[in-house]
Coordinates of C-alpha atoms and ligand atoms in Angstrom, one line a residue:
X19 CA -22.2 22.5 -9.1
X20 CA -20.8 26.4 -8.7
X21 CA -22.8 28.7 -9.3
X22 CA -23.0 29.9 -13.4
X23 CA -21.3 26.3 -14.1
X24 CA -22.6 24.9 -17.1
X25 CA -24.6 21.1 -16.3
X26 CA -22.9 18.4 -18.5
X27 CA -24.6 15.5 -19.8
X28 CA -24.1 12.4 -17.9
X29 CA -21.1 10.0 -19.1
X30 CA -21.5 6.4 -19.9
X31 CA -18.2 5.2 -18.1
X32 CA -16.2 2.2 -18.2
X33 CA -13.8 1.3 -15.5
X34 CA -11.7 -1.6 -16.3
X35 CA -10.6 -3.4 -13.0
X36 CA -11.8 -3.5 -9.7
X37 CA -9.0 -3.0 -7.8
X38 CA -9.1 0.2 -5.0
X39 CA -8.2 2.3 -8.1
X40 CA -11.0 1.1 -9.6
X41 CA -13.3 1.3 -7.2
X42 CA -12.6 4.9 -6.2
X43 CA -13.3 5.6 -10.0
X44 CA -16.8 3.8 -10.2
X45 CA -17.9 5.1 -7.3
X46 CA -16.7 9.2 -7.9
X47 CA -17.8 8.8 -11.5
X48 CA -21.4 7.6 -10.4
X49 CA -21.4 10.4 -7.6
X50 CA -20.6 12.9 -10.0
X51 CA -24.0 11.4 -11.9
X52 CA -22.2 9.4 -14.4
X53 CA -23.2 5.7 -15.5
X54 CA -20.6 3.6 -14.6
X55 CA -19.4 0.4 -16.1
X56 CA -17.1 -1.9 -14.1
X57 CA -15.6 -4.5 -15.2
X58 CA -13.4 -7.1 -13.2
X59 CA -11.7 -10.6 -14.2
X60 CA -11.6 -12.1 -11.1
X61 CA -14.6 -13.5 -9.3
X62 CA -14.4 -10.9 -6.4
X63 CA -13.5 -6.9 -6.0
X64 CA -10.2 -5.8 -4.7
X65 CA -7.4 -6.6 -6.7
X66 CA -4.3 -6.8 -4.8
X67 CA -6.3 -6.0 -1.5
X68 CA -8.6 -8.2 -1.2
X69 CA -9.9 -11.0 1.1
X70 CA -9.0 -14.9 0.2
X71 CA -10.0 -17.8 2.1
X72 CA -7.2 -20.5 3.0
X73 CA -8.3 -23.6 4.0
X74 CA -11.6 -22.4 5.5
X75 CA -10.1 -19.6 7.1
X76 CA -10.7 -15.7 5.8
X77 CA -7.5 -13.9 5.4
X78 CA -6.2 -11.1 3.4
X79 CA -4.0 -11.8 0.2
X80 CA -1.7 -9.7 2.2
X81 CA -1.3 -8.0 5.6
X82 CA -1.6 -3.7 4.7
X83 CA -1.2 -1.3 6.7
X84 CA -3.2 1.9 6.4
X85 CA -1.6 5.0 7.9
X86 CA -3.7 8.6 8.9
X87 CA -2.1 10.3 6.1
X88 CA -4.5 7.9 3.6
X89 CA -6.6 11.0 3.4
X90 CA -9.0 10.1 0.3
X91 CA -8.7 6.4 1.0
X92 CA -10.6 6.9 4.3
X93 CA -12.8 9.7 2.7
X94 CA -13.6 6.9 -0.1
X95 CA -14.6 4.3 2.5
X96 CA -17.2 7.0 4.0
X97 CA -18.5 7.6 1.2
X98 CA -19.6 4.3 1.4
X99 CA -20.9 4.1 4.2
X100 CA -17.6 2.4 5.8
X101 CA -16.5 4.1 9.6
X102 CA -13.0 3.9 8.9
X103 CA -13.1 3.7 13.4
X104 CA -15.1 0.9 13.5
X105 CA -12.7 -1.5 11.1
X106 CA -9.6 0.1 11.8
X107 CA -7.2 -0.2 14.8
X108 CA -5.4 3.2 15.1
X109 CA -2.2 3.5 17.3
X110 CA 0.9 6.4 17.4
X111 CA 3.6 4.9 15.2
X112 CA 5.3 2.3 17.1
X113 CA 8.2 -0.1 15.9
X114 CA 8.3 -2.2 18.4
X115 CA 10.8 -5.4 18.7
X116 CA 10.1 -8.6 20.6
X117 CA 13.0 -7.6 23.4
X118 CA 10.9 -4.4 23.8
X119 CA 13.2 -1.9 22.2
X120 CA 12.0 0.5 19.6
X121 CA 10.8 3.7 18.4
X122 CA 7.3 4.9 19.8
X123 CA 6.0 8.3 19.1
X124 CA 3.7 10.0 21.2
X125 CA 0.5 11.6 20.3
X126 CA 0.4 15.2 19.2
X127 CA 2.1 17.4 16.4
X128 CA 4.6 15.6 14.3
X129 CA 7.5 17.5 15.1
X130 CA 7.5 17.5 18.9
X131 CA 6.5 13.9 19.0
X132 CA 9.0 12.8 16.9
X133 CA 11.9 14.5 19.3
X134 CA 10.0 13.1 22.2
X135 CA 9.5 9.7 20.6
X136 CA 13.4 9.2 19.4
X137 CA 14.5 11.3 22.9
X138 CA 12.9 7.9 24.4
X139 CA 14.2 5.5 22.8
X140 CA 16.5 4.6 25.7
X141 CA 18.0 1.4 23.8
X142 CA 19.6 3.6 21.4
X143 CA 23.0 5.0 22.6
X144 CA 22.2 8.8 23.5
X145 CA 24.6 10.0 20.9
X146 CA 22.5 8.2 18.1
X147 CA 19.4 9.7 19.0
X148 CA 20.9 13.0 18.6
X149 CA 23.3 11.6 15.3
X150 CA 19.3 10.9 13.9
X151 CA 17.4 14.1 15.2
X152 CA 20.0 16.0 13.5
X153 CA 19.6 14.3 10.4
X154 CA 15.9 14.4 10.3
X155 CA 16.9 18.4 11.0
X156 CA 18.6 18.4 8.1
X157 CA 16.3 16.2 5.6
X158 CA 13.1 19.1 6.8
X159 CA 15.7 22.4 6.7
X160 CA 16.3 20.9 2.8
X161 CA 12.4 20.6 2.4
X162 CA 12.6 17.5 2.6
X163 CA 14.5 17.3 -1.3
X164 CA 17.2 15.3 -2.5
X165 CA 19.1 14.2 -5.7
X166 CA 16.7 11.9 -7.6
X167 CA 19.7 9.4 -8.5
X168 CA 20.5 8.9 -4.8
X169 CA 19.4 5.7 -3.3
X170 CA 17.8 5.9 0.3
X171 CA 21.2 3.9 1.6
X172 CA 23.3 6.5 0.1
X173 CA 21.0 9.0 1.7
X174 CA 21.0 7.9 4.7
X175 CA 24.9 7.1 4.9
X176 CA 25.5 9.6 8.1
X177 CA 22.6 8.2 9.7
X178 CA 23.9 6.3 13.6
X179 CA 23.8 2.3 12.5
X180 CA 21.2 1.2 14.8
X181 CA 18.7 3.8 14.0
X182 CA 19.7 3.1 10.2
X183 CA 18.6 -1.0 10.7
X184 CA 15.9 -0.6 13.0
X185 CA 13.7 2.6 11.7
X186 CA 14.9 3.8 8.3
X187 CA 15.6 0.2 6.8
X188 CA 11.9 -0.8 7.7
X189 CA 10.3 2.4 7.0
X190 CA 11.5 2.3 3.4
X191 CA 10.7 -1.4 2.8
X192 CA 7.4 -0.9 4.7
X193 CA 6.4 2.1 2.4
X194 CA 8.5 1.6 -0.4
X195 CA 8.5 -2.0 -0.7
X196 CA 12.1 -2.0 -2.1
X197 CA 15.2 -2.2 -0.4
X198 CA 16.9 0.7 1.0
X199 CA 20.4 -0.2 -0.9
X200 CA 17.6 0.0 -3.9
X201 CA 15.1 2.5 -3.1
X202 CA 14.4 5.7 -4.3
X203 CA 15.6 8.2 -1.2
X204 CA 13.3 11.4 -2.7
X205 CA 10.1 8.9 -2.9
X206 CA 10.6 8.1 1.0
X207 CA 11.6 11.5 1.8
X208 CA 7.9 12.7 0.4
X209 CA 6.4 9.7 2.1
X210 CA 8.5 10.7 5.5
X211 CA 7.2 14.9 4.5
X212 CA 3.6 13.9 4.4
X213 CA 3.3 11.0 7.5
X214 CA 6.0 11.5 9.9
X215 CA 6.1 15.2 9.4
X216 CA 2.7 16.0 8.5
X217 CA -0.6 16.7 10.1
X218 CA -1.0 15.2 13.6
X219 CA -2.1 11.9 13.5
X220 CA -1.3 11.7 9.4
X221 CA 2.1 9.1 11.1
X222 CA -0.7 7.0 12.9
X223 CA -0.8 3.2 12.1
X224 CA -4.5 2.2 10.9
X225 CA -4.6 -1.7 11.2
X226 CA -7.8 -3.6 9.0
X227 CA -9.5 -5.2 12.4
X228 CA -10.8 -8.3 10.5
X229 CA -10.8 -8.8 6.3
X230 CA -9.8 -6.1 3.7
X231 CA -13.2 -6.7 2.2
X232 CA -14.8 -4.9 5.0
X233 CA -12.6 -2.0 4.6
X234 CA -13.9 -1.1 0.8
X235 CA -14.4 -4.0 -2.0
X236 CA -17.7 -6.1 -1.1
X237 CA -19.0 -2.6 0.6
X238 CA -18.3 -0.6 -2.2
X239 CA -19.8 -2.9 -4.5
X240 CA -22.8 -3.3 -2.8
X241 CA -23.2 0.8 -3.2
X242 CA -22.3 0.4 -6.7
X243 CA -25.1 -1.6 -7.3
X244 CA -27.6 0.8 -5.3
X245 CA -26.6 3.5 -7.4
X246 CA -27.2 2.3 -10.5
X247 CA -23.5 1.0 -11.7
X248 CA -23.2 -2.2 -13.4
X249 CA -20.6 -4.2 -11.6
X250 CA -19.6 -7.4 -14.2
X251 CA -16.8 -9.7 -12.0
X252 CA -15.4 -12.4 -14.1
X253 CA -15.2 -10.3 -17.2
X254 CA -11.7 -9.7 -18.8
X255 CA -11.9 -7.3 -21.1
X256 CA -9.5 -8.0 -24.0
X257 CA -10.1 -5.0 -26.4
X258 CA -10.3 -1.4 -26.4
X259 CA -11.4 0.7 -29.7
X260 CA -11.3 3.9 -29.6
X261 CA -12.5 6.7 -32.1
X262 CA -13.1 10.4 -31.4
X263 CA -16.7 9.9 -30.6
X264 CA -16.4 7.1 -28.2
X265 CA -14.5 4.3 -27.0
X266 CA -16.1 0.5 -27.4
X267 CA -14.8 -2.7 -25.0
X268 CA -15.5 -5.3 -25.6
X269 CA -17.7 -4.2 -28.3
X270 CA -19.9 -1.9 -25.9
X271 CA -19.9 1.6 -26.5
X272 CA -19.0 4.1 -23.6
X273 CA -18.2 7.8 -23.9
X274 CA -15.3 7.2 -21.5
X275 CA -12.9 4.7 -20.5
X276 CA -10.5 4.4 -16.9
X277 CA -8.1 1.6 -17.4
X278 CA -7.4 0.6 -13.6
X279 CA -5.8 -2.7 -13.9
X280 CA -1.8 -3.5 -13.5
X281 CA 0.1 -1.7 -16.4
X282 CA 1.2 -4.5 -18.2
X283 CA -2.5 -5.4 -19.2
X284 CA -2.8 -1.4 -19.7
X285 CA -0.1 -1.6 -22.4
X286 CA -1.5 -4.7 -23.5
X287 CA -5.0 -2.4 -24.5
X288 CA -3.6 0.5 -25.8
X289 CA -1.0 -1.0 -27.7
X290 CA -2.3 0.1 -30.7
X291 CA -3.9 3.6 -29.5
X292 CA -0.9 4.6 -28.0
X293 CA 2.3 2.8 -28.6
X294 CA 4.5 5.2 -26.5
X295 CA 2.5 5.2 -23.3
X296 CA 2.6 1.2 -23.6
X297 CA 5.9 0.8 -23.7
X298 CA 6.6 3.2 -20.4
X299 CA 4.2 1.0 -19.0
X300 CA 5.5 -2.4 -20.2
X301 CA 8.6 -1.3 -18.3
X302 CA 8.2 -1.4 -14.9
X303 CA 10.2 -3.6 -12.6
X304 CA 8.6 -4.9 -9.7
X305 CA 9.3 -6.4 -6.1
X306 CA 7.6 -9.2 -4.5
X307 CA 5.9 -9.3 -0.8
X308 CA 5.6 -13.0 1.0
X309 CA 3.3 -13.3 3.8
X310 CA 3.4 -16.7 6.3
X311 CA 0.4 -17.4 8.5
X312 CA 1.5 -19.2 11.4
X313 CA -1.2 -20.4 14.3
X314 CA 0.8 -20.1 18.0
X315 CA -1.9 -20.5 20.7
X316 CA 0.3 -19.4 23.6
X317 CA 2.0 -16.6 22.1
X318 CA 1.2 -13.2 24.0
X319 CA 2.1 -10.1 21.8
X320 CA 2.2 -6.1 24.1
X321 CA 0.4 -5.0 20.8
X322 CA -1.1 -6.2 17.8
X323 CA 2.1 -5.2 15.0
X324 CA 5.9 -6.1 16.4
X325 CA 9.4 -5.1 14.3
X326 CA 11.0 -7.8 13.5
X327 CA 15.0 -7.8 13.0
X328 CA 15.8 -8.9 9.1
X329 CA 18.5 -9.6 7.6
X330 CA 20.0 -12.3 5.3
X331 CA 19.0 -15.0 7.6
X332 CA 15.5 -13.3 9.0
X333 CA 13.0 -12.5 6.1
X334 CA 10.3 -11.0 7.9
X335 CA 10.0 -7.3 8.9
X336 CA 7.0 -7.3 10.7
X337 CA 4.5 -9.4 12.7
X338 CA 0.7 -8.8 13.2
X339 CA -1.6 -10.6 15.6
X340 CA -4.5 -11.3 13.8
X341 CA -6.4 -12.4 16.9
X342 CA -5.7 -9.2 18.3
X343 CA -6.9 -7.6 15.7
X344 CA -10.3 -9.7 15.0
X345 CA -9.2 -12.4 12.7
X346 CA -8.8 -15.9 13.8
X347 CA -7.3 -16.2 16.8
X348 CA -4.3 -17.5 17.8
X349 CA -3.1 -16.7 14.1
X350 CA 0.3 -14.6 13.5
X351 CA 0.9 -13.0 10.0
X352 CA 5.0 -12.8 9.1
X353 CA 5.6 -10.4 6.1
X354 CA 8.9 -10.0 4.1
X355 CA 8.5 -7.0 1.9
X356 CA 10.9 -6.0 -0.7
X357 CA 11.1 -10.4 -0.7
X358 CA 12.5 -10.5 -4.3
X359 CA 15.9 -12.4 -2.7
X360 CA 13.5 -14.6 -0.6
X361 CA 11.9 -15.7 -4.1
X362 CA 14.9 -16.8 -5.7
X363 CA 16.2 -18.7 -2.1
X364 CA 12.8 -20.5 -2.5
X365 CA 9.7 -21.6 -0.9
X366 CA 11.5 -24.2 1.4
X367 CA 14.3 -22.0 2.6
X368 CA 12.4 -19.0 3.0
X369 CA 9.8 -21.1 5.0
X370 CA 12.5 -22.8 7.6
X371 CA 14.0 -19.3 7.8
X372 CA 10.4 -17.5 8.8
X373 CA 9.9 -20.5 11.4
X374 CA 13.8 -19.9 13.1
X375 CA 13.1 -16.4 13.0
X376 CA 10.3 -16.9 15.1
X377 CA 11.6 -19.1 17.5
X378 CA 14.1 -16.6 17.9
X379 CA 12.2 -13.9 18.7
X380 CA 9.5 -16.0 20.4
X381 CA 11.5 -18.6 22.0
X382 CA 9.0 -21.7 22.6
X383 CA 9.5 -22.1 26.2
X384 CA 7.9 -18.8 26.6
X385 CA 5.7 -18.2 23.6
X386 CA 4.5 -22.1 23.2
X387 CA 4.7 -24.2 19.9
X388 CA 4.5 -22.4 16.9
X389 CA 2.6 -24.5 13.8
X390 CA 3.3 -23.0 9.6
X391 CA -0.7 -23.1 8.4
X392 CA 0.2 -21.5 4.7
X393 CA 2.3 -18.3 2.9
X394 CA 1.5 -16.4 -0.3
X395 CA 3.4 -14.7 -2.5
X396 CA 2.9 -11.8 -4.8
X397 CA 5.7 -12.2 -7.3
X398 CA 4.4 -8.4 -8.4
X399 CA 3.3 -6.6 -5.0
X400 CA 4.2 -3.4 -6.5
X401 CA 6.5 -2.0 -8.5
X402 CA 10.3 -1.7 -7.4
X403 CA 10.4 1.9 -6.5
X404 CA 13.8 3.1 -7.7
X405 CA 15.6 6.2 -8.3
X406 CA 14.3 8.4 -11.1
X407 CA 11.8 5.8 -12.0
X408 CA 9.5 7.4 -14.8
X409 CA 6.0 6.3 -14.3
X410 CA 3.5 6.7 -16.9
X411 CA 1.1 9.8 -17.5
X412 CA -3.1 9.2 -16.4
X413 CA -4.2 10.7 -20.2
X414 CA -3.4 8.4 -22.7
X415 CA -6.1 10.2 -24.9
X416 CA -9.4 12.2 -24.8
X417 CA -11.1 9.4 -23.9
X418 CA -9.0 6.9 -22.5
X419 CA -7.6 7.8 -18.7
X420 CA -5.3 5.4 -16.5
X421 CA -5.6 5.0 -12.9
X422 CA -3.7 2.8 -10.7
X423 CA -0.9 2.8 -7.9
X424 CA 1.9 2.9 -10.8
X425 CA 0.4 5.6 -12.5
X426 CA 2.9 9.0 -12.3
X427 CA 2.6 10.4 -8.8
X428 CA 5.4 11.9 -5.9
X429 CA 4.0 8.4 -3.8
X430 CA 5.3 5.0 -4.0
X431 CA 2.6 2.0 -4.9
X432 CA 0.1 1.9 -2.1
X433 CA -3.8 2.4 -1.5
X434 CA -3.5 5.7 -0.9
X435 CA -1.8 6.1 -4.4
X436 CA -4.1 3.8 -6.5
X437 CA -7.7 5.5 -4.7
X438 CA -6.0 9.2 -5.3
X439 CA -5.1 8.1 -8.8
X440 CA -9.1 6.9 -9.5
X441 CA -10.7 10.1 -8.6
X442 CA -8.1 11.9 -10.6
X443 CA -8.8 10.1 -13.2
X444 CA -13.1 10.6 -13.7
X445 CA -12.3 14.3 -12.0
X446 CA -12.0 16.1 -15.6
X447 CA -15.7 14.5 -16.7
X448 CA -17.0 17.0 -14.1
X449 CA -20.7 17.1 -12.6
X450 CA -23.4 15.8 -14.4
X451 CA -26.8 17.9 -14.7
X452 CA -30.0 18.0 -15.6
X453 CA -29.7 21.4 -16.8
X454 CA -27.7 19.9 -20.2
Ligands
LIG188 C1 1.0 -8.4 -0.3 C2 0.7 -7.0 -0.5 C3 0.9 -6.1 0.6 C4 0.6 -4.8 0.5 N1 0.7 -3.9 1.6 C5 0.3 -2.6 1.4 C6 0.2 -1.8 2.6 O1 0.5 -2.3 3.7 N2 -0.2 -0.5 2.4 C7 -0.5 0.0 1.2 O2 -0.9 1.1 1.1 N3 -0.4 -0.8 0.1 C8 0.0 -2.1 0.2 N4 0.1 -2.8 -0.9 C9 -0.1 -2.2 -2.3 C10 -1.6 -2.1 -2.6 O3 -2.3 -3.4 -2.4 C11 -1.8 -1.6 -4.0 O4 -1.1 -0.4 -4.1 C12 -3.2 -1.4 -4.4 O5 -4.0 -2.5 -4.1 C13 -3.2 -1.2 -6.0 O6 -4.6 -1.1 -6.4 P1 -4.9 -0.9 -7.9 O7 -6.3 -0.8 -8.0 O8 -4.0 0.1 -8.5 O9 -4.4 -2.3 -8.7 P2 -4.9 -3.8 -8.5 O10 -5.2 -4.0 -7.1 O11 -3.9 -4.6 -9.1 O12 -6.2 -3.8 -9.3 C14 -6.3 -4.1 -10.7 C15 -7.5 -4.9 -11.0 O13 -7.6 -5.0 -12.4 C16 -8.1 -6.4 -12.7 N5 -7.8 -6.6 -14.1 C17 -6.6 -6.7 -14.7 N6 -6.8 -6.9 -16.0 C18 -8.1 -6.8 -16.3 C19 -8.9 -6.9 -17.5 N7 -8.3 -7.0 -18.7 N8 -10.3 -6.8 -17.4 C20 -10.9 -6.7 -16.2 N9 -10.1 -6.6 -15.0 C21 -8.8 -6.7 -15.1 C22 -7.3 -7.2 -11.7 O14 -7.9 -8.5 -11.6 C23 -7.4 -6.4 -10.5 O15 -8.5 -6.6 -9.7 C24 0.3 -4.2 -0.8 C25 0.3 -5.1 -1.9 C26 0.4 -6.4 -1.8 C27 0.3 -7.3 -2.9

C-alpha cells in the first residue's frame, strides 16, 4: 500500500467462471487480500483453454499460441509459481512452409529485424519485399491508425500478392481469428503495433511444451486453494441479485461480483440489472476454430509450428508437432481458424480436405502414412472481430464488473485480452488492510 493510503476492508468476491479471465481475477483479488469466491460449471478450470483427454490421450481443446507481447499473462503464471521458460517453447517469429519458404525474423529490435527478416525472404520476388517494407513504412509513419470501417483486405489492397497470402492473410486469422476480407484492419494494426513492432522479443512465438493445464488452470487452482479462495467446479450459477449493499448468487451474499464467463450467459445474469449492457452483449457474432489431430510416425518437421497454404480447398493454416513440443509423439495438430465456411462444408468434407492437404504438403513417400485420430470444433472460438465492432463496457454497476476476452479493449479475443481484462476488473477494490 502507498504511503498515507487508507487500508480497506477486505472484499468477499465472487468470480463467476474459471476461464483465464477468471482465474487472473481470483487470483489478483486474493493477492490484494480479498476472499475470493470462484465459481465454474464445468468439472475442470480453463474455459476455452484448457486440457481434454481424447481417447486416452491428453490434448488441448485447441492448439494456442502465446506470443512475448502476452505481458500480464506470463506475469499471471509467475505469480503462481508457473516459469513461463520451463513450459513454453520460445522461437523469433517464423512462418515457415513445408517447401521451406517463409518469413523468419531475426532476433533483436523489432524494426531492424523485421527489414532483415523480410530482406531474406529470398522466395519473394525482390520487388515485393520492398512493395511490403514500404507498406509496413507507411502503416508505422500513420501510427499505426486507420479508418475503423476498413476491413484488413481493403487495407492491405497495395500490399505485393504473395506477401498478402502468405504473412498478412495468416497473421490476421492467427490473431484475429476472422478472415482478412472480414477483419477489422485497426484491431490487427494494434496487434501488428504492440508484437511485430514492439519491444524486442514482444513478436516471439511462445509454444505450451505439453497441456494448457500446466500453463495456468490446475496450477492456479491449486494456489487458489493455498490462499484461502474457495474454488466450486461444477457449479453454474444461474442468478445474480443485486442491491446497493451487496450482490447474492446463487443466494450467497458477496460484496462484489466479476462475471467472467462468455457474454451471452453475462446477458443472461444481468438481464434484469442492466438491460442495456445485455443486449450489447447478446450481440456478438462469433467465428469458429477446428483443430485435427493426426498421428504420422515418419513425418520429420525443421521446427515444431509450419505455415500451411489455405485456401478454398486447404483449411488449415498452421501445423504443430506435438511430439516436438512434449506431447504424444508422433502426433500433428492441423488448425483452421476463422473455420466458419469449414463448418457449414461439414465434418466429412472438411476432414478429407485436412487429410489431401497433408499429403500435399507432406507427400507420403517422404513423410510416411499419415492416420486422422480425432478433430474438435469450437463453433464459438471467439468472437468475429469486425470493423467497428462495439464491445461491451467492464462496469455494469457498483458492484457488478465483467471480465472476459470480449469485454471492450483495443485487442482482439485472446489470453492476453481475457487475463488483462480480470485484473482490470478486481483492480478498483484496491488493497486490503488491517489498518481498516
Ligand atoms: C480452439 C481455440 C484456439 C484458440 N487459440 C488461441 C491462441 O492461439 N492464442 C490466444 O491468445 N487465444 C486463443 N484462443 C482464445 C482464448 O482461448 C480465449 O480468448 C480465452 O480462453 C478466453 O478466456 P475467458 O476467460 O475470457 O473465457 P472462457 O475461457 O470462455 O471462460 C469462461 C468460463 O465461464 C464458465 N461459465 C460460463 N457460464 C457459467 C456460469 N453460469 N457459472 C459458472 N461458470 C460459467 C465456462 O464454463 C468457462 O470456463 C483460442 C480459443 C479457442 C477456442
Amino acid at each position: 500500500m502507498s504511503p498515507g493510503a487508507e487500508a480497506k476492508p477486505p472484499q468477499r468476491v465472487a468470480v463467476v467462471g474459471g476461464g483465464w479471465a477468471g482465474l487472473a481475477a481470483a487470483v489478483h483479488a486474493t493477492t490484494l487480500g480479498h476472499q475470493a469466491s470462484l465459481y465454474e460449471m464445468a468439472p475442470q478450470l480453463g474455459g476455452r483453454a484448457r486440457s481434454v483427454t481424447h481417447d486416452g490421450i491428453t490434448l488441448d481443446n485447441g492448439q494456442h499460441i502465446l506470443i512475448g507481447a502476452y505481458r500480464d499473462t506470463l506475469a499471471l503464471m509467475r505469480r503462481v509459481g508457473v516459469e513461463p521458460d520451463q513450459v513454453l517453447h520460445r522461437q523469433p517469429l517464423t512462418l515457415l512452409y513445408p517447401d521451406g519458404s517463409g518469413l523468419c525474423l531475426p532476433p533483436g529490435p523489432a524494426l531492424p529485424a523485421f527489414a532483415r527478416g523480410v530482406w531474406a525472404w529470398r522466395e519473394l520476388p525482390w520487388r515485393q519485399r520492398l512493395g511490403l517494407l514500404a507498406l509496413a513504412a507507411q502503416w508505422r509513419w500513420q501510427g499505426f491508425r486507420c479508418a475503423p470501417a476498413l476491413t484488413v483486405a481493403e487495407l492491405a489492397r497495395r500490399c505485393p500478392p504473395q506477401a498478402y497470402r502468405e504473412l498478412i492473410e495468416p497473421l490476421c486469422v492467427a490473431a484475429l481469428n476472422t478472415p482478412a476480407e472480414q477483419a477489422s484492419a485497426q484491431v490487427l494494426l494494434t496487434v501488428l503495433r504492440d508484437a511485430l513492432f514492439g519491444e524486442p522479443g514482444a513478436a516471439d512465438l511462445l509454444l505450451p511444451k505439453g497441456s494448457l493445464d500446466a500453463l495456468l488452470p490446475r496450477v492456479a487452482g491449486e494456489w487458489l486453494r493455498q490462499h484461502g479462495a474457495s474454488v466450486a467446479l461444477g457449479h453454474r450459477v444461474m442468478r445474480l441479485d443485486v442491491d446497493a449493499s451487496g450482490a447474492d448468487i446463487d443466494g450467497e451474499r458477496y460484496d462484489h461480483v466479476v462475471l467472467a464467463t462468455p457474454p451471452g450467459e453475462a446477458a443472461r445474469l444481468v438481464e434484469t440489472l442492466a438491460p442495456a449492457w445485455s443486449r450489447e452483449a447478446a450481440a456478438f457474432r462469433y467465428q469458429p476454430i477446428i483443430t485435427a489431430w493426426l498421428q504420422a510416425s515418419a513425418a520429420r518437421w525443421p521446427q515444431p509450428m509450419m505455415a500451411l497454404r489455405a485456401d478454398n480447398r486447404r483449411p488449415a493454416q498452421f501445423g504443430f508437432d506435438l511430439g516436438a513440443l512434449g506431447g504424444p509423439r508422433s502426433t500433428y495438430a492441423l488448425v483452421v481458424s476463422g473455420a466458419a465456411a469449414w463448418v457449414d462444408a461439414g465434418t466429412n468434407a472438411t476432414r478429407s480436405a485436412i487429410l489431401n492437404q497433408w499429403d500435399e504438403a507432406f507427400p507420403a513417400r517422404q513423410h510416411g502414412p499419415v492416420k486422422w485420430l480425432d478433430s474438435r470444433t469450437e463453433k464459438r472460438a471467439t468472437f468475429a472481430c469486425t470493423p467497428g465492432l462495439k464491445r461491451p463496457a467492464a462496469r455494469v454497476h457498483a458492484r457488478v464488473t465483467v471480465a472476459g476476452d470480449h469485454v471492450e479493449g483495443p485487442y482482439p479475443a485472446t489470453l492476453e485480452g481475457a487475463v488483462r481484462s480480470g485484473l482490470a476488473a478486481v483492480q478498483a477494490l484496491g488493497r486490503a488492510g488491517s489498518g481498516a
